[in-house]
Tab-separated table of C-alpha atoms in Angstrom:
chain	number	residue	atom	x	y	z
V	341	ILE	CA	102.689	106.309	122.114
V	342	ILE	CA	102.478	110.101	122.266
V	343	THR	CA	98.706	109.987	122.720
V	344	LEU	CA	99.069	107.309	125.396
V	345	LEU	CA	101.364	109.592	127.390
V	346	GLY	CA	98.866	112.438	127.145
V	347	VAL	CA	101.117	114.636	125.012
V	348	GLU	CA	99.505	116.651	122.238
V	349	ALA	CA	100.434	115.005	118.964
V	350	GLN	CA	101.971	118.014	117.256
V	351	PRO	CA	103.523	117.159	113.866
V	352	ALA	CA	106.964	118.299	114.999
V	353	VAL	CA	106.820	116.033	118.062
V	354	VAL	CA	105.682	112.997	116.071
V	355	ILE	CA	108.240	113.501	113.314
V	356	GLY	CA	111.066	114.155	115.755
V	357	LEU	CA	110.275	111.057	117.799
V	358	MET	CA	109.979	108.800	114.755
V	359	VAL	CA	113.235	110.017	113.219
V	360	ALA	CA	115.085	109.674	116.533
V	361	LEU	CA	113.859	106.118	117.118
V	362	VAL	CA	114.682	105.036	113.569
V	363	ALA	CA	118.161	106.578	113.896
V	364	ILE	CA	118.802	104.644	117.110
V	365	ALA	CA	117.613	101.428	115.457
V	366	VAL	CA	119.921	102.051	112.485
V	367	VAL	CA	122.977	102.484	114.707
V	368	TYR	CA	122.594	99.394	116.868
V	369	THR	CA	121.362	97.192	114.004
V	370	ALA	CA	124.231	98.184	111.705
V	371	PHE	CA	126.857	97.346	114.303
V	372	GLY	CA	125.069	94.672	116.347
V	373	GLY	CA	123.682	92.551	113.519
V	374	MET	CA	121.523	89.535	114.290
V	375	ARG	CA	122.575	89.517	117.948
V	376	ALA	CA	121.059	92.972	118.399
V	377	VAL	CA	117.893	91.893	116.585
V	378	VAL	CA	117.397	88.791	118.736
V	379	ALA	CA	118.172	90.646	121.978
V	380	THR	CA	115.642	93.415	121.330
V	381	ASP	CA	113.071	90.876	120.115
V	382	VAL	CA	113.237	88.897	123.342
V	383	PHE	CA	113.169	92.050	125.461
V	384	GLN	CA	110.176	93.594	123.715
V	385	PHE	CA	108.180	90.350	123.567
V	386	VAL	CA	108.496	89.827	127.314
V	387	LEU	CA	107.887	93.472	128.189
V	388	LEU	CA	104.966	93.939	125.808
V	389	THR	CA	103.283	90.685	126.819
V	390	VAL	CA	103.447	91.539	130.510
V	391	GLY	CA	102.264	95.104	129.913
V	392	VAL	CA	99.340	94.190	127.663
V	393	VAL	CA	98.118	91.325	129.863
V	394	VAL	CA	98.221	93.496	132.992
V	395	ALA	CA	96.449	96.296	131.089
V	396	ILE	CA	93.659	93.954	129.948
V	397	VAL	CA	93.127	92.665	133.485
V	398	ALA	CA	92.993	96.233	134.815
V	399	LEU	CA	90.626	97.412	132.071
V	400	LEU	CA	88.212	94.554	132.705
V	401	GLN	CA	87.815	95.926	136.221
V	402	VAL	CA	86.653	99.201	134.646
V	403	VAL	CA	84.684	97.723	131.748
V	404	PRO	CA	83.176	94.313	132.646
V	405	PHE	CA	83.479	91.600	130.038
V	406	GLN	CA	79.708	91.397	129.577
V	407	SER	CA	79.650	95.118	128.775
V	408	VAL	CA	82.260	94.496	126.095
V	409	VAL	CA	80.135	91.732	124.573
V	410	ASP	CA	77.006	93.896	124.657
V	411	ALA	CA	78.771	96.880	123.050
V	412	VAL	CA	80.136	94.772	120.202
V	413	GLY	CA	76.694	93.272	119.605
V	414	GLN	CA	75.046	96.700	119.492
V	415	GLN	CA	77.578	98.329	117.172
V	416	LYS	CA	78.709	95.441	114.978
V	417	GLY	CA	75.791	93.025	115.083
V	418	ALA	CA	76.402	89.395	114.185
V	419	GLY	CA	79.505	90.395	112.233
V	420	GLY	CA	81.192	91.395	115.473
V	421	PHE	CA	81.274	87.747	116.528
V	422	ASN	CA	81.268	85.898	113.217
V	423	PRO	CA	83.724	87.166	110.568
V	424	VAL	CA	82.075	84.978	107.936
V	425	VAL	CA	78.948	87.174	107.902
V	426	SER	CA	80.779	90.459	108.531
V	427	GLU	CA	80.597	93.028	105.732
V	428	ASP	CA	84.180	94.084	106.507
V	429	PHE	CA	85.623	90.564	106.279
V	430	GLY	CA	83.841	87.564	104.791
V	431	PRO	CA	85.180	84.188	103.605
V	432	ALA	CA	87.484	85.589	100.905
V	433	TYR	CA	89.195	87.996	103.288
V	434	MET	CA	89.523	85.282	105.948
V	435	LEU	CA	91.224	82.915	103.508
V	436	TRP	CA	93.463	85.760	102.373
V	437	MET	CA	94.536	86.422	105.969
V	438	VAL	CA	95.160	82.710	106.589
V	439	LEU	CA	97.485	82.810	103.605
V	440	VAL	CA	99.165	86.147	104.370
V	441	ALA	CA	99.331	86.045	108.163
V	442	GLY	CA	99.587	82.263	108.431
V	443	VAL	CA	101.313	80.383	105.638
V	444	VAL	CA	103.384	83.242	104.254
V	445	SER	CA	104.546	84.579	107.616
V	446	SER	CA	105.884	81.161	108.573
V	447	ALA	CA	107.089	79.822	105.214
V	448	ILE	CA	108.589	82.685	103.207
V	449	TRP	CA	108.402	85.849	105.319
V	450	PRO	CA	112.051	87.026	105.244
V	451	THR	CA	112.118	88.456	108.766
V	452	ALA	CA	111.020	85.093	110.180
V	453	LEU	CA	113.222	83.045	107.876
V	454	SER	CA	116.303	85.137	108.692
V	455	ARG	CA	116.057	83.950	112.289
V	456	ALA	CA	115.455	80.338	111.297
V	457	LEU	CA	118.411	80.367	108.898
V	458	CYS	CA	120.704	81.522	111.714
V	459	ILE	CA	119.913	78.426	113.807
V	460	LYS	CA	122.738	75.888	113.674
V	461	LYS	CA	120.786	72.716	114.477
V	462	GLU	CA	117.994	71.742	112.104
V	463	SER	CA	116.143	70.045	114.968
V	464	ASP	CA	115.879	73.392	116.773
V	465	VAL	CA	113.983	75.068	113.910
V	466	PRO	CA	110.587	73.369	114.575
V	467	LYS	CA	110.932	74.174	118.277
V	468	THR	CA	111.605	77.807	117.433
V	469	TYR	CA	108.528	77.999	115.206
V	470	LEU	CA	106.399	76.282	117.862
V	471	ILE	CA	107.351	78.842	120.497
V	472	ALA	CA	107.077	81.706	118.007
V	473	SER	CA	103.556	80.602	117.029
V	474	LEU	CA	102.315	81.347	120.539
V	475	ILE	CA	104.004	84.736	120.469
V	476	PHE	CA	102.568	85.567	117.050
V	477	MET	CA	99.093	84.614	118.185
V	478	GLY	CA	99.424	86.754	121.295
V	479	ARG	CA	100.704	89.787	119.424
V	480	MET	CA	97.624	89.647	117.190
V	481	VAL	CA	94.904	88.687	119.675
V	482	LEU	CA	95.827	90.747	122.740
V	483	PRO	CA	96.123	94.183	121.051
V	484	ALA	CA	92.937	93.429	119.101
V	485	PHE	CA	91.137	92.744	122.368
V	486	LEU	CA	92.310	96.114	123.680
V	487	GLY	CA	90.612	97.706	120.685
V	488	ILE	CA	87.432	95.750	121.390
V	489	ILE	CA	87.447	96.971	124.984
V	490	ALA	CA	87.826	100.528	123.658
V	491	ILE	CA	84.508	100.169	121.808
V	492	ALA	CA	82.718	99.418	125.070
V	493	TYR	CA	84.692	102.014	127.014
V	494	PHE	CA	83.692	104.925	124.803
V	495	SER	CA	80.132	103.643	124.465
V	496	GLY	CA	79.577	104.314	128.158
V	497	ALA	CA	82.187	106.983	128.867
V	498	GLY	CA	79.888	109.972	128.584
V	499	ALA	CA	79.910	113.179	126.572
V	500	GLN	CA	83.256	114.461	127.860
V	501	MET	CA	85.273	111.465	126.662
V	502	ALA	CA	83.332	111.401	123.396
V	503	ALA	CA	84.284	115.043	122.847
V	504	THR	CA	87.923	114.261	123.656
V	505	LEU	CA	87.944	111.513	121.069
V	506	SER	CA	86.096	113.503	118.415
V	507	ALA	CA	88.669	116.289	118.775
V	508	HIS	CA	91.113	114.024	116.929
V	509	GLY	CA	88.948	114.214	113.801
V	510	ARG	CA	89.568	111.531	111.202
V	511	ASP	CA	92.278	109.994	113.395
V	512	ALA	CA	89.781	109.218	116.181
V	513	ASP	CA	89.699	105.500	115.390
V	514	LEU	CA	93.505	105.391	115.434
V	515	VAL	CA	93.877	107.016	118.856
V	516	ALA	CA	90.820	105.553	120.616
V	517	THR	CA	92.755	102.733	122.290
V	518	PRO	CA	95.697	104.848	123.546
V	519	VAL	CA	93.271	107.543	124.765
V	520	MET	CA	91.410	104.870	126.724
V	521	LEU	CA	94.640	103.462	128.163
V	522	GLY	CA	95.859	106.878	129.246
V	523	ASP	CA	92.522	107.737	130.865
V	524	ALA	CA	91.574	104.444	132.534
V	525	LEU	CA	94.908	103.028	133.725
V	526	PRO	CA	97.171	104.138	136.589
V	527	ALA	CA	100.234	106.200	135.706
V	528	TRP	CA	102.744	103.413	136.445
V	529	LEU	CA	101.001	101.035	134.058
V	530	VAL	CA	100.783	103.700	131.360
V	531	GLY	CA	104.537	104.186	131.726
V	532	LEU	CA	105.149	100.439	131.448
V	533	LEU	CA	103.051	100.242	128.281
V	534	ALA	CA	104.876	103.214	126.778
V	535	VAL	CA	108.258	101.570	127.394
V	536	ALA	CA	106.945	98.293	125.955
V	537	MET	CA	105.673	100.064	122.832
V	538	PHE	CA	108.992	101.840	122.375
V	539	ALA	CA	110.736	98.465	122.582
V	540	SER	CA	108.243	96.938	120.150
V	541	PHE	CA	108.799	99.750	117.660
V	542	MET	CA	112.564	99.306	117.856
V	543	SER	CA	112.289	95.536	117.464
V	544	THR	CA	110.158	95.918	114.349
V	545	GLN	CA	112.618	98.387	112.861
V	546	ASP	CA	115.750	96.330	113.446
V	547	SER	CA	114.144	93.132	112.121
V	548	TYR	CA	113.151	94.644	108.791
V	549	LEU	CA	116.258	96.784	108.374
V	550	PHE	CA	118.626	93.879	108.936
V	551	CYS	CA	116.551	91.362	106.998
V	552	TRP	CA	116.113	93.290	103.764
V	553	SER	CA	119.547	94.902	103.725
V	554	SER	CA	121.256	91.531	104.232
V	555	ILE	CA	119.145	89.957	101.472
V	556	ILE	CA	120.075	92.750	99.070
V	557	ALA	CA	123.751	92.479	100.023
V	558	ARG	CA	124.032	88.675	99.839
V	559	ASP	CA	121.600	87.761	97.081
V	560	ILE	CA	121.858	90.739	94.716
V	561	LEU	CA	124.975	92.868	95.183
V	562	ALA	CA	127.423	90.071	96.012
V	563	PRO	CA	126.561	87.900	92.968
V	564	LEU	CA	126.509	90.917	90.632
V	565	GLY	CA	129.923	92.034	91.879
V	566	GLY	CA	131.420	88.554	91.994
V	567	ARG	CA	131.887	88.799	95.778
V	568	ASN	CA	129.949	85.827	97.068
V	569	ASP	CA	132.852	84.880	99.352
V	570	ASP	CA	133.771	88.430	100.397
V	571	ALA	CA	132.369	88.699	103.934
V	572	SER	CA	133.752	92.202	104.469
V	573	PHE	CA	131.985	93.519	101.358
V	574	GLN	CA	128.692	91.949	102.396
V	575	ILE	CA	128.912	93.418	105.903
V	576	TRP	CA	129.502	96.934	104.612
V	577	ALA	CA	126.849	96.536	101.906
V	578	THR	CA	124.405	95.435	104.607
V	579	ARG	CA	125.219	98.469	106.752
V	580	ILE	CA	124.793	100.863	103.833
V	581	GLY	CA	121.533	99.129	102.945
V	582	ILE	CA	120.270	99.592	106.512
V	583	VAL	CA	120.806	103.349	106.246
V	584	LEU	CA	119.210	103.641	102.793
V	585	ILE	CA	116.180	101.546	103.732
V	586	ALA	CA	115.712	103.625	106.891
V	587	LEU	CA	115.744	106.829	104.837
V	588	TYR	CA	113.151	105.395	102.459
V	589	GLU	CA	111.066	104.261	105.410
V	590	ILE	CA	111.055	107.790	106.834
V	591	TYR	CA	109.953	109.130	103.446
V	592	TRP	CA	107.224	106.495	103.112
V	593	GLY	CA	105.972	107.015	106.641
V	594	LEU	CA	106.055	110.805	106.850
V	595	ILE	CA	105.649	112.081	103.292
V	596	TYR	CA	103.917	109.456	101.148
V	597	GLU	CA	100.111	109.505	101.278
V	598	GLY	CA	98.571	106.093	100.623
V	599	GLY	CA	95.112	105.445	99.247
V	600	GLU	CA	94.119	102.394	101.313
V	601	ASP	CA	94.292	100.905	104.802
V	602	ILE	CA	97.876	100.354	105.893
V	603	TRP	CA	97.372	96.654	106.649
V	604	ASP	CA	95.790	96.000	103.249
V	605	TYR	CA	98.593	97.980	101.590
V	606	LEU	CA	101.226	95.844	103.313
V	607	ALA	CA	99.391	92.636	102.425
V	608	VAL	CA	99.058	93.603	98.761
V	609	SER	CA	102.590	94.969	98.359
V	610	GLY	CA	103.964	91.884	100.104
V	611	SER	CA	101.977	89.662	97.781
V	612	ILE	CA	104.113	90.922	94.883
V	613	TYR	CA	106.886	88.638	96.077
V	614	PHE	CA	105.042	85.959	98.011
V	615	CYS	CA	102.553	85.090	95.234
V	616	SER	CA	105.431	83.769	93.156
V	617	GLY	CA	107.645	82.913	96.138
V	618	LEU	CA	105.087	80.512	97.566
V	619	VAL	CA	104.722	78.776	94.210
V	620	LEU	CA	108.490	78.540	93.734
V	621	LEU	CA	109.111	77.220	97.239
V	622	ALA	CA	106.470	74.487	97.046
V	623	GLY	CA	107.064	73.623	93.402
V	624	GLY	CA	110.835	73.692	93.612
V	625	ALA	CA	110.889	71.515	96.719
V	626	TYR	CA	108.246	68.938	95.805
V	627	TRP	CA	107.919	68.842	91.997
V	628	PRO	CA	110.896	67.204	90.257
V	629	ARG	CA	109.697	68.458	86.863
V	630	ALA	CA	110.198	72.120	87.826
V	631	THR	CA	112.548	74.098	85.563
V	632	ARG	CA	114.182	77.495	85.392
V	633	ARG	CA	111.765	78.680	82.704
V	634	GLY	CA	108.807	77.852	84.930
V	635	ALA	CA	110.406	79.721	87.821
V	636	LEU	CA	110.947	82.836	85.708
V	637	ALA	CA	107.365	82.695	84.423
V	638	ALA	CA	106.064	82.437	87.990
V	639	LEU	CA	108.152	85.416	89.107
V	640	ILE	CA	106.990	87.576	86.205
V	641	LEU	CA	103.319	86.705	86.647
V	642	GLY	CA	103.623	87.361	90.377
V	643	PHE	CA	103.855	91.050	89.533
V	644	THR	CA	100.159	90.974	88.640
V	645	ALA	CA	99.588	91.410	92.389
V	646	LEU	CA	100.371	95.095	91.777
V	647	VAL	CA	96.808	95.386	90.511
V	648	GLY	CA	95.689	95.123	94.143
V	649	LEU	CA	97.110	98.543	95.012
V	650	GLY	CA	94.464	101.277	95.193
V	651	PRO	CA	95.824	103.655	92.515
V	652	VAL	CA	96.444	100.774	90.101
V	653	LYS	CA	92.946	99.348	90.609
V	654	THR	CA	91.416	102.753	89.969
V	655	ALA	CA	93.481	103.304	86.831
V	656	LEU	CA	92.422	99.920	85.439
V	657	GLY	CA	88.764	100.404	86.324
V	658	LEU	CA	88.833	97.658	88.962
V	659	ALA	CA	88.047	99.782	92.003
V	660	ASP	CA	85.330	97.348	93.125
V	661	ALA	CA	87.632	94.318	93.044
V	662	SER	CA	88.831	93.309	96.511
V	663	ALA	CA	92.493	92.850	97.340
V	664	PRO	CA	92.004	89.197	98.418
V	665	VAL	CA	90.408	88.266	95.096
V	666	ILE	CA	93.202	89.967	93.162
V	667	GLY	CA	95.777	88.233	95.347
V	668	PHE	CA	94.304	84.792	94.709
V	669	VAL	CA	94.180	85.515	90.970
V	670	ALA	CA	97.856	86.516	91.064
V	671	ILE	CA	98.754	83.273	92.839
V	672	GLY	CA	96.749	81.299	90.285
V	673	LEU	CA	98.503	83.027	87.388
V	674	SER	CA	101.891	82.468	88.983
V	675	LEU	CA	101.106	78.782	89.515
V	676	ALA	CA	99.862	78.406	85.946
V	677	GLY	CA	102.984	80.097	84.603
V	678	PHE	CA	105.174	77.852	86.729
V	679	ILE	CA	103.527	74.675	85.478
V	680	ILE	CA	103.246	75.672	81.809
V	681	GLY	CA	106.751	77.129	81.729
V	682	SER	CA	108.242	74.012	83.293
V	683	LEU	CA	106.387	71.634	80.989
V	684	SER	CA	107.432	73.628	77.912
V	685	GLU	CA	111.111	73.163	78.724
V	686	ARG	CA	113.189	70.013	78.603
V	687	ALA	CA	113.154	68.216	81.938
V	688	PRO	CA	116.273	68.552	84.119
V	689	ALA	CA	118.876	65.843	83.556
V	690	SER	CA	118.361	64.301	86.983
V	691	THR	CA	114.613	63.968	86.352
V	692	SER	CA	115.122	62.362	82.922
V	693	ALA	CA	117.668	59.893	84.277
V	694	SER	CA	115.440	58.839	87.139
V	695	GLY	CA	112.523	58.369	84.778
C-alpha cells in the first residue's frame, strides 16, 4: 500500500502503519464481534472488486492483452500457460493447491466455517457458499492477473522504470505490481485501490482474530474451566484472545524471519491441523466404525506435517522434499492411523447394535 501511494517504504513507516491498522482491527473486532467481521467483509469485497476490475480495464489500455500474452511466453515459456509443465508448479503442487485452497478452505477452514455456523437456516448455508465461491475465485484470479500484467509492463517500460524497480533490491518482485499501479493509473484510481487494500487488510485481520480467539475460548478454555454455559466468560476470553493473537501476529510479521515463501509457509503450517481435521471430518461423518482411539491417532499423526517447514526439513536432511509431497504423506499417515486406531478398538455401542 505504501509503495502504491508513492511513499518511500521506510521501516518506521511500515511498522507504524501495520501496528496502527492491527490496533484498530483489535478494537472493533473485540467489541463488534461477528457483526463487525461481516460488515467489513462485505465492504471490502465490494470496494476491492470494483477497484481491481477498473484497474485491470485501465491497465489493458496501457498494456494490450496481446502484449501480456507475448511477455509471459517470452519469460515463462510453456509453463506460463500450462502449470502442469511448469517447473515452479507441476501436478503435485496443483493437487496440493486444490486440496488446500479448495477442499480445506470450504470444508474445515475456521474463518469460513465461523460464518457458516452463524447462519440460522441450514438451507441458507449452500447459498452462502455458492456466492462465496465466486468471491473466492475473484480474489485469487484478479490480483494474479494484475501481477501478470506487471510482467509485460516492465518488459517494455524502458530503462528508467527498470532502474526504479531494481532499486528495491530483493523486494523488487514484491513491489512490482504496486509500482506499476502507481505509475500507470490516474491518481483517483490509485486512491481508490489504496482504500480498498486498507479495507481488505482490516477484513483479513478481524476474520482471523475473531475466529481463532473464539475457538480457543469456546473449545479449549471453557471446557477446561467448566464454563461451557458461561457466556460472559467466553466473551471476555475471546476479547483477551484477540489482543494476544494480535500481539503474536505483530511479532511474527515484523520480527520473525521465515525460511520459505509465505504462501507455502501458511499452507504447510495450516496442514498441521487440516491433515487430521479432514480425515476426522470425513471419517466421523461417514464411517460408523470410527472411534475415539482412531481420532486421537489421526490427530497425533497429523503433526507429521511439521516436516514440511523449511528448518525442520533441513534438520532432517529432507531439504529436497517438496511441501506438497510431505503434506500428502501426512494426510496418508493420519488416515492410516484413523483406520487402524478405530479397528483396534471395540466398535461404538450404536454400531454394534445396528450390526
